[in-house]
One Martini backbone bead per residue (centre of mass of N, CA, C, O) as a GRO file, in nm:
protein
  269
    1UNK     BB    1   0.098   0.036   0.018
    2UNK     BB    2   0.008   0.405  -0.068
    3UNK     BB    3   0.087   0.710   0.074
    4UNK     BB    4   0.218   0.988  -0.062
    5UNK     BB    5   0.445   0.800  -0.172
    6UNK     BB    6   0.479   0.632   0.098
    7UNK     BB    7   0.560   0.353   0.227
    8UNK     BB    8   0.398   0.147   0.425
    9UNK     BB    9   0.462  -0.028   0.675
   10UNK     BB   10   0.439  -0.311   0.823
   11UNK     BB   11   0.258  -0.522   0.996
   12UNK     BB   12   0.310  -0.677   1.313
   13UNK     BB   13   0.400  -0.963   1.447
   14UNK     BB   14   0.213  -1.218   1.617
   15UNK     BB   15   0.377  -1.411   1.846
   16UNK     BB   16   0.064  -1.618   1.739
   17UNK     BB   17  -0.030  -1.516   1.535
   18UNK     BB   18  -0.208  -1.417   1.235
   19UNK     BB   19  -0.427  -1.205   1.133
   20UNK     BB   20  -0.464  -0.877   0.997
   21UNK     BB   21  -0.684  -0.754   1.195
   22UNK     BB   22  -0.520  -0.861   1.437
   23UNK     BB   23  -0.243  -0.694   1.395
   24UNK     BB   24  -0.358  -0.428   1.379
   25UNK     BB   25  -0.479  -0.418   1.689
   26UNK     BB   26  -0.208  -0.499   1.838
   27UNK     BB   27  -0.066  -0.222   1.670
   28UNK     BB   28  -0.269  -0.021   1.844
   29UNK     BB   29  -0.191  -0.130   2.132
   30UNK     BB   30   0.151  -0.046   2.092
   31UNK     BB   31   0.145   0.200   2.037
   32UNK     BB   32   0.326   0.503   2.049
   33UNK     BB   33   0.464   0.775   2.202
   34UNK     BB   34   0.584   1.030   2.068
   35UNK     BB   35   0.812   1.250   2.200
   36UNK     BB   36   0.768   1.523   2.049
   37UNK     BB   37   0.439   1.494   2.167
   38UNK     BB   38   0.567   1.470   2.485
   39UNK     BB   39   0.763   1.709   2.359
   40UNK     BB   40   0.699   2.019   2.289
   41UNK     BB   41   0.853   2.298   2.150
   42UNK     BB   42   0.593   2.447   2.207
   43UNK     BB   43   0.389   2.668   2.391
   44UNK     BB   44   0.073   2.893   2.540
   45UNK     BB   45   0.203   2.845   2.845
   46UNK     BB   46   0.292   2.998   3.119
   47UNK     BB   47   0.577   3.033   3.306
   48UNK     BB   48   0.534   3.069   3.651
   49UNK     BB   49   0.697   2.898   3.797
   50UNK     BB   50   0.902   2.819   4.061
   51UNK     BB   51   1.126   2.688   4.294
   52UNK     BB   52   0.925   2.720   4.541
   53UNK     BB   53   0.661   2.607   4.383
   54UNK     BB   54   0.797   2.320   4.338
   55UNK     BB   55   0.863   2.239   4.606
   56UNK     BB   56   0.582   2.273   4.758
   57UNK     BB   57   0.393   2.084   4.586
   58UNK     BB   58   0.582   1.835   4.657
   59UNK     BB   59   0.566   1.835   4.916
   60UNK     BB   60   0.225   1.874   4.983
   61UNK     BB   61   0.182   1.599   4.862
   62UNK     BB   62   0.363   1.426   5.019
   63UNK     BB   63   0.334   1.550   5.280
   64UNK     BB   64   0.026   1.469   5.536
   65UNK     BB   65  -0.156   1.263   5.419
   66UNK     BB   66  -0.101   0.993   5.549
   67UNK     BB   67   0.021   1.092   5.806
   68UNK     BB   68  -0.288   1.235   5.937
   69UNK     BB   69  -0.506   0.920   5.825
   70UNK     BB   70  -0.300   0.631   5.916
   71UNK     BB   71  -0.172   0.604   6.173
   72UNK     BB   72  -0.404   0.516   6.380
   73UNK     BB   73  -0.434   0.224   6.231
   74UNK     BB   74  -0.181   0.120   6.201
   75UNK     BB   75  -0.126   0.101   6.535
   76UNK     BB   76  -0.334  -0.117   6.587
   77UNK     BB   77  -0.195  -0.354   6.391
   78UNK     BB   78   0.131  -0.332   6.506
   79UNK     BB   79   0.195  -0.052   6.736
   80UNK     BB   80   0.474   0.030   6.806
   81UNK     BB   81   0.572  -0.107   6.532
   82UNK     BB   82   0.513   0.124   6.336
   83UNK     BB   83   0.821   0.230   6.234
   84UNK     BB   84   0.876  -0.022   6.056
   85UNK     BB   85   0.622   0.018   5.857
   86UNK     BB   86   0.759   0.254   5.764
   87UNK     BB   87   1.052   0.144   5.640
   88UNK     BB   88   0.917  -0.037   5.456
   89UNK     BB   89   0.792   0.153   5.286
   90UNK     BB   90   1.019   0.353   5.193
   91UNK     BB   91   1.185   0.139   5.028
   92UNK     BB   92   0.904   0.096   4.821
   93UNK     BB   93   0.951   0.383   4.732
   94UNK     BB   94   1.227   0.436   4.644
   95UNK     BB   95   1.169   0.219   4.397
   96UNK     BB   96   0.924   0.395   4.285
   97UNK     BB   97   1.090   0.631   4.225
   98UNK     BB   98   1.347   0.457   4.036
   99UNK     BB   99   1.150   0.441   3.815
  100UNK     BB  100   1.041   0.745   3.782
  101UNK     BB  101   1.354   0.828   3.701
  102UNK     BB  102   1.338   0.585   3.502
  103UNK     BB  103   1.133   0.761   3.293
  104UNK     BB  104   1.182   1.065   3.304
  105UNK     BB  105   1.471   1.013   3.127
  106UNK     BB  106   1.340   0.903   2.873
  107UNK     BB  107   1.059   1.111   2.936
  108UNK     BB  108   1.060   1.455   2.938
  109UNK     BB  109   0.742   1.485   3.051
  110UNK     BB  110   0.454   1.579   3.088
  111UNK     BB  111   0.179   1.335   3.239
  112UNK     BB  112   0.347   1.134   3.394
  113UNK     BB  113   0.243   0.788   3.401
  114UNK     BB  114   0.088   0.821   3.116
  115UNK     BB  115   0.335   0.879   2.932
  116UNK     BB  116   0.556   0.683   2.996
  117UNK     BB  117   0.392   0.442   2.912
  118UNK     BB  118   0.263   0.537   2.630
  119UNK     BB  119   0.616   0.592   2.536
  120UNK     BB  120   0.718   0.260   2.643
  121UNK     BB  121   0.452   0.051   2.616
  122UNK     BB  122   0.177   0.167   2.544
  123UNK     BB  123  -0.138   0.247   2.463
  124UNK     BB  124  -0.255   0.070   2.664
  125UNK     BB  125  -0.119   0.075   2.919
  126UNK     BB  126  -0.203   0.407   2.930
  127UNK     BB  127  -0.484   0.343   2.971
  128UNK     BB  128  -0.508   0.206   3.221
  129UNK     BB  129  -0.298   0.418   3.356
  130UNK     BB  130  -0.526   0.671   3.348
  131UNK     BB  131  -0.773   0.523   3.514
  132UNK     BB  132  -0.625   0.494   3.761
  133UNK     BB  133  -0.516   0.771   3.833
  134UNK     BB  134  -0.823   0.861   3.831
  135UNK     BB  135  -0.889   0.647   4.085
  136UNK     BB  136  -0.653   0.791   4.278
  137UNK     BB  137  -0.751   1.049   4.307
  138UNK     BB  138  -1.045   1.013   4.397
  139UNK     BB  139  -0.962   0.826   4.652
  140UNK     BB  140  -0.821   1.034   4.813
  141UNK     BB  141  -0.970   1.276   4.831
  142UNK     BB  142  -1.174   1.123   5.000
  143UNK     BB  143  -0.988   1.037   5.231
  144UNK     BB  144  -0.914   1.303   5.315
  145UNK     BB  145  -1.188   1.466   5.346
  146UNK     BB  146  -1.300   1.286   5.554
  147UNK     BB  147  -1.060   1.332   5.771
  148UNK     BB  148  -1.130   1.651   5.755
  149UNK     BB  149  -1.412   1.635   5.904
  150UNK     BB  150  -1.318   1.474   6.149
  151UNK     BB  151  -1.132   1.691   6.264
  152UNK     BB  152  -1.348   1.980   6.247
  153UNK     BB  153  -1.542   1.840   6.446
  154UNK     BB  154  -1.364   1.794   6.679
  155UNK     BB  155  -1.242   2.103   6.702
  156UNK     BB  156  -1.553   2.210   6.747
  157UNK     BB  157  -1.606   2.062   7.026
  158UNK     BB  158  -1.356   2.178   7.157
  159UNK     BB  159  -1.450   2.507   7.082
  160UNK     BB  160  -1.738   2.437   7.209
  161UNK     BB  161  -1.978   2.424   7.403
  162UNK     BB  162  -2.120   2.124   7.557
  163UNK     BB  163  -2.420   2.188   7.442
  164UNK     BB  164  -2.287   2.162   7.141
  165UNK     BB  165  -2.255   2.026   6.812
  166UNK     BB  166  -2.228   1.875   6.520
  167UNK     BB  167  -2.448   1.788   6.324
  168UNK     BB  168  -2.497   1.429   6.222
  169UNK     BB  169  -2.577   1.527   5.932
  170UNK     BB  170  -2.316   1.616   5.794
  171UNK     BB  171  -2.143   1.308   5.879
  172UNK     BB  172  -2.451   1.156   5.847
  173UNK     BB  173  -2.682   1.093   5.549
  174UNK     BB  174  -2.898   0.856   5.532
  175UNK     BB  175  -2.947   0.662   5.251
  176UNK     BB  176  -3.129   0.501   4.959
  177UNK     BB  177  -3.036   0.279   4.647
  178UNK     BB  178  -3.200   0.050   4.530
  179UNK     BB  179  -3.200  -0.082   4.846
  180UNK     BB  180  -2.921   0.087   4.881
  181UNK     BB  181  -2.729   0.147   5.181
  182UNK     BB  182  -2.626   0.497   5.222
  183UNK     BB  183  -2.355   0.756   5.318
  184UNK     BB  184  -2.349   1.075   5.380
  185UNK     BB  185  -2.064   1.355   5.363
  186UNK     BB  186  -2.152   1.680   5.348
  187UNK     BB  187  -1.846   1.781   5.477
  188UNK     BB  188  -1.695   1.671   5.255
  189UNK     BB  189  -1.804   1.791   4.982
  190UNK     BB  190  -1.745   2.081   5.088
  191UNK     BB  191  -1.416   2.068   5.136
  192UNK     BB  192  -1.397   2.009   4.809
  193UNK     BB  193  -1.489   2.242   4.724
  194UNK     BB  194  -1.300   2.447   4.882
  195UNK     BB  195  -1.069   2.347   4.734
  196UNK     BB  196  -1.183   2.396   4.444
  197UNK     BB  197  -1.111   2.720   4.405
  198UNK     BB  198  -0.856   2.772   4.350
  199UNK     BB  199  -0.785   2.611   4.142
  200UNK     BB  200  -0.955   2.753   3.973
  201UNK     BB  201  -0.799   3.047   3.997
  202UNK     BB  202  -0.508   2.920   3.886
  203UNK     BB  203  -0.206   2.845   3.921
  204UNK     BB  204  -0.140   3.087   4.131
  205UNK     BB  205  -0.329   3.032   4.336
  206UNK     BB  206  -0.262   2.739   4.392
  207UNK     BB  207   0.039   2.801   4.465
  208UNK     BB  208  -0.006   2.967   4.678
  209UNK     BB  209  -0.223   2.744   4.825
  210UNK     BB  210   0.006   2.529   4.883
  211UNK     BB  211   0.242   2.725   5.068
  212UNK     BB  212   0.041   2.767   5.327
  213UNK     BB  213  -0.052   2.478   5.392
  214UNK     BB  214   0.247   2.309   5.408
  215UNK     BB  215   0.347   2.545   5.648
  216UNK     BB  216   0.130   2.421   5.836
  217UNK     BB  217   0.184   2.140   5.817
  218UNK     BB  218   0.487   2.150   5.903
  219UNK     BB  219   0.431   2.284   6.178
  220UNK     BB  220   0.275   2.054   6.302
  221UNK     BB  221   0.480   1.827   6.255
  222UNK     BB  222   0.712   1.990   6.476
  223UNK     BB  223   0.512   1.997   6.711
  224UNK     BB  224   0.447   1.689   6.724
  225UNK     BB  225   0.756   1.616   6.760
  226UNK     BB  226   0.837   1.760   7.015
  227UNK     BB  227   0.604   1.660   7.213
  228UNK     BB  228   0.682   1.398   7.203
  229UNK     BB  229   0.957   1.408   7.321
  230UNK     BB  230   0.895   1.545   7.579
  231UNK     BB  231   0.624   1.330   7.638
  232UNK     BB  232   0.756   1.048   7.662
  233UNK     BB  233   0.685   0.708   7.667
  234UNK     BB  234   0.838   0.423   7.726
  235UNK     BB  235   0.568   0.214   7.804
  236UNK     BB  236   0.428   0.200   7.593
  237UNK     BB  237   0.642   0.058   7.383
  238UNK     BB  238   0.543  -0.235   7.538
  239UNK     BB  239   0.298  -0.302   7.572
  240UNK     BB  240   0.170  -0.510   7.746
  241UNK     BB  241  -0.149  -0.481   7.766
  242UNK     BB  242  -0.129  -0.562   7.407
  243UNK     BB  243   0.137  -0.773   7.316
  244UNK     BB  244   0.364  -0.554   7.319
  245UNK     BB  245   0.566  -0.402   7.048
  246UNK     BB  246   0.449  -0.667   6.850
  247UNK     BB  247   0.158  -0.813   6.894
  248UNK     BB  248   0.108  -0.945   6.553
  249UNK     BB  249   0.420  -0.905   6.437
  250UNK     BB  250   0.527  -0.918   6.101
  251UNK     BB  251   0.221  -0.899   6.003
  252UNK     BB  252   0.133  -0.627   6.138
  253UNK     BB  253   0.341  -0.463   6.005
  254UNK     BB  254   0.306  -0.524   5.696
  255UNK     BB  255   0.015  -0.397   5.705
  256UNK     BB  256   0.076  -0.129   5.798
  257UNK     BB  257   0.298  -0.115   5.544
  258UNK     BB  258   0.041  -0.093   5.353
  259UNK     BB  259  -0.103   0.194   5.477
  260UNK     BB  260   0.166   0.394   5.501
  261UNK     BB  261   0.248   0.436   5.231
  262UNK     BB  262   0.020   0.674   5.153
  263UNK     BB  263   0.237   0.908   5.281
  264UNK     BB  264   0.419   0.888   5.013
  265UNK     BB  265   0.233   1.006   4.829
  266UNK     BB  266   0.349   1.223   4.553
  267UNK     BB  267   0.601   1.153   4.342
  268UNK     BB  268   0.425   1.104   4.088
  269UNK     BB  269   0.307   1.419   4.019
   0.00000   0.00000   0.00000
C-alpha cells in the first residue's frame, strides 16, 4: 500500500501468529507516543512557577496527606513496632521512585505515569494507567476530605461550648438507592467543593494557596514532634498489656506498612 508517494511499514507480527485484522488490533495496541509529541516544543502557556513553588508543590503532595489520615489505623495494628512499618514503606517507595526516575529519563515530558508508559510501553498499558490514576486522584481526595471531616468536627466540638456540637447529620446522611443504604457525608462534599475553588482560580492561585497550607501543615508536624519527644513514655513502647512492642508480630508490622505507604504518595505527581 502506498499514500502520498511513501510505502507504509509492514504490520508487526503476533507473537502467536494471527490474520491481518488481529496484527492491525496488535499494532494499534502497542502503538507509541512520539517523544516529539509528548515533549512539544512550543506552548501557549505561561511559565509562572518557581524554584519555591514546585518545591511546595512536591512537600505538600509527599507529606502530610497519609501520615495525618492513617497513622492511628496502622498503630492499631502493629502497634508501638508501627515505625518499621515507615521503614518498609519508605524502602518500597524508594525503589518506586527509582523507577519514575527512569521513566522520567527516558520521556521528560509533563503527564506523569500516563505519558512515561504510553510513550515507552504502548498505548493500551497507557490506558489503563491514565484510568488508574484517574481512580487514585478520586480515591485519595475522598479519604482525605472525609478524614478532614473528621478532624474540624472533634476541633469544633473541642473549642465550642458543652451542650453544642456539629449536627450528626452533616458527616452522617443516611439514605437508600435501589435498596442500597448509603451514608453521605455532607462535611466532606463542602470541604471538596472548597478546596476545589482554589484550582479554578488558575496555576498562581492554586500555588500561592499551596505553599500556605504546606507551611502550616510542615509547622503542625514540628510541634507535634517536639511535643511527642518531651512527653515521651517509654511504658508505652512496652505495650504490656496489648502483647508487648510488636503485638501481631511481623504479620501486623507488614499489614500497617501497606496501610502507611499512603503517607509516601505524592512523588508520582
Amino acid at each position: 500500500l502506498k499514500t502520498t508517494g511513501v510505502e507504509e511499514p509492514p504490520l508487526p507480527a503476533l507473537p502467536w501468529g494471527g490474520g491481518k485484522v488481529m496484527s492491525g488490533f496488535y499494532a494499534a495496541m502497542t502503538r507509541r507516543m512520539p517523544l516529539k509529541t509528548a515533549v512539544p516544543e512550543k506552548t501557549d502557556l505561561d511559565r509562572c512557577l518557581g524554584l519555591a513553588d514546585v518545591v511546595f508543590l512536591l512537600v505538600g503532595k509527599i507529606v502530610g496527606a497519609g501520615i495525618l489520615t492513617v497513622l492511628g489505623v496502622a498503630a492499631q495494628t502493629a502497634g508501638p513496632a508501627v515505625v518499621f512499618s515507615f521503614i518498609v514503606a519508605s524502602i518500597a517507595a524508594l525503589f518506586s521512585a527509582v523507577c519514575y526516575c527512569e521513566f522520567v529519563s527516558r520521556s521528560p515530558a509533563a503527564g506523569g505515569a500516563y505519558v512515561y508508559v504510553y510513550s515507552q510501553c504502548g498505548e493500551f498499558l497507557g490506558y489503563v494507567v491514565g484510568w488508574l490514576l484517574l481512580f487514585d486522584y478520586g480515591v485519595t481526595a475522598a479519604a482525605l476530605s472525609r478524614a478532614w471531616s473528621g478532624y474540624f468536627v472533634v476541633f469544633v466540638n473541642a473549642v465550642t461550648p458543652a451542650d453544642w456540637s456539629v449536627p450528626k447529620y452533616l458527616v452522617s446522611y443516611p439514605f437508600t438507592v435501589a435498596g442500597v443504604p448509603l451514608d453521605l457525608n455532607i462535611l466532606t462534599v463542602v470541604i471538596l467543593i472548597i478546596l476545589a475553588v482554589p484550582t479554578l482560580t488558575g496555576v498562581r492561585g492554586s500555588s500561592a494557596t499551596t505553599a500556605v497550607v504546606t507551611s502550616a501543615k510542615l509547622f503542625a508536624l514540628l510541634v507535634a514532634t517536639v511535643f511527642a519527644f518531651a512527653y515521651a513514655n517509654e511504658d508505652n513502647w512496652k505495650n504490656e498489656e496489648h502483647g508487648g512492642f510488636a503485638p501481631h508480630g511481623v504479620t501486623g508490622i507488614m499489614r500497617a506498612a501497606v496501610m502507611v505507604f499512603f503517607a509516601y504518595i505524592g512523588f508520582d505527581r
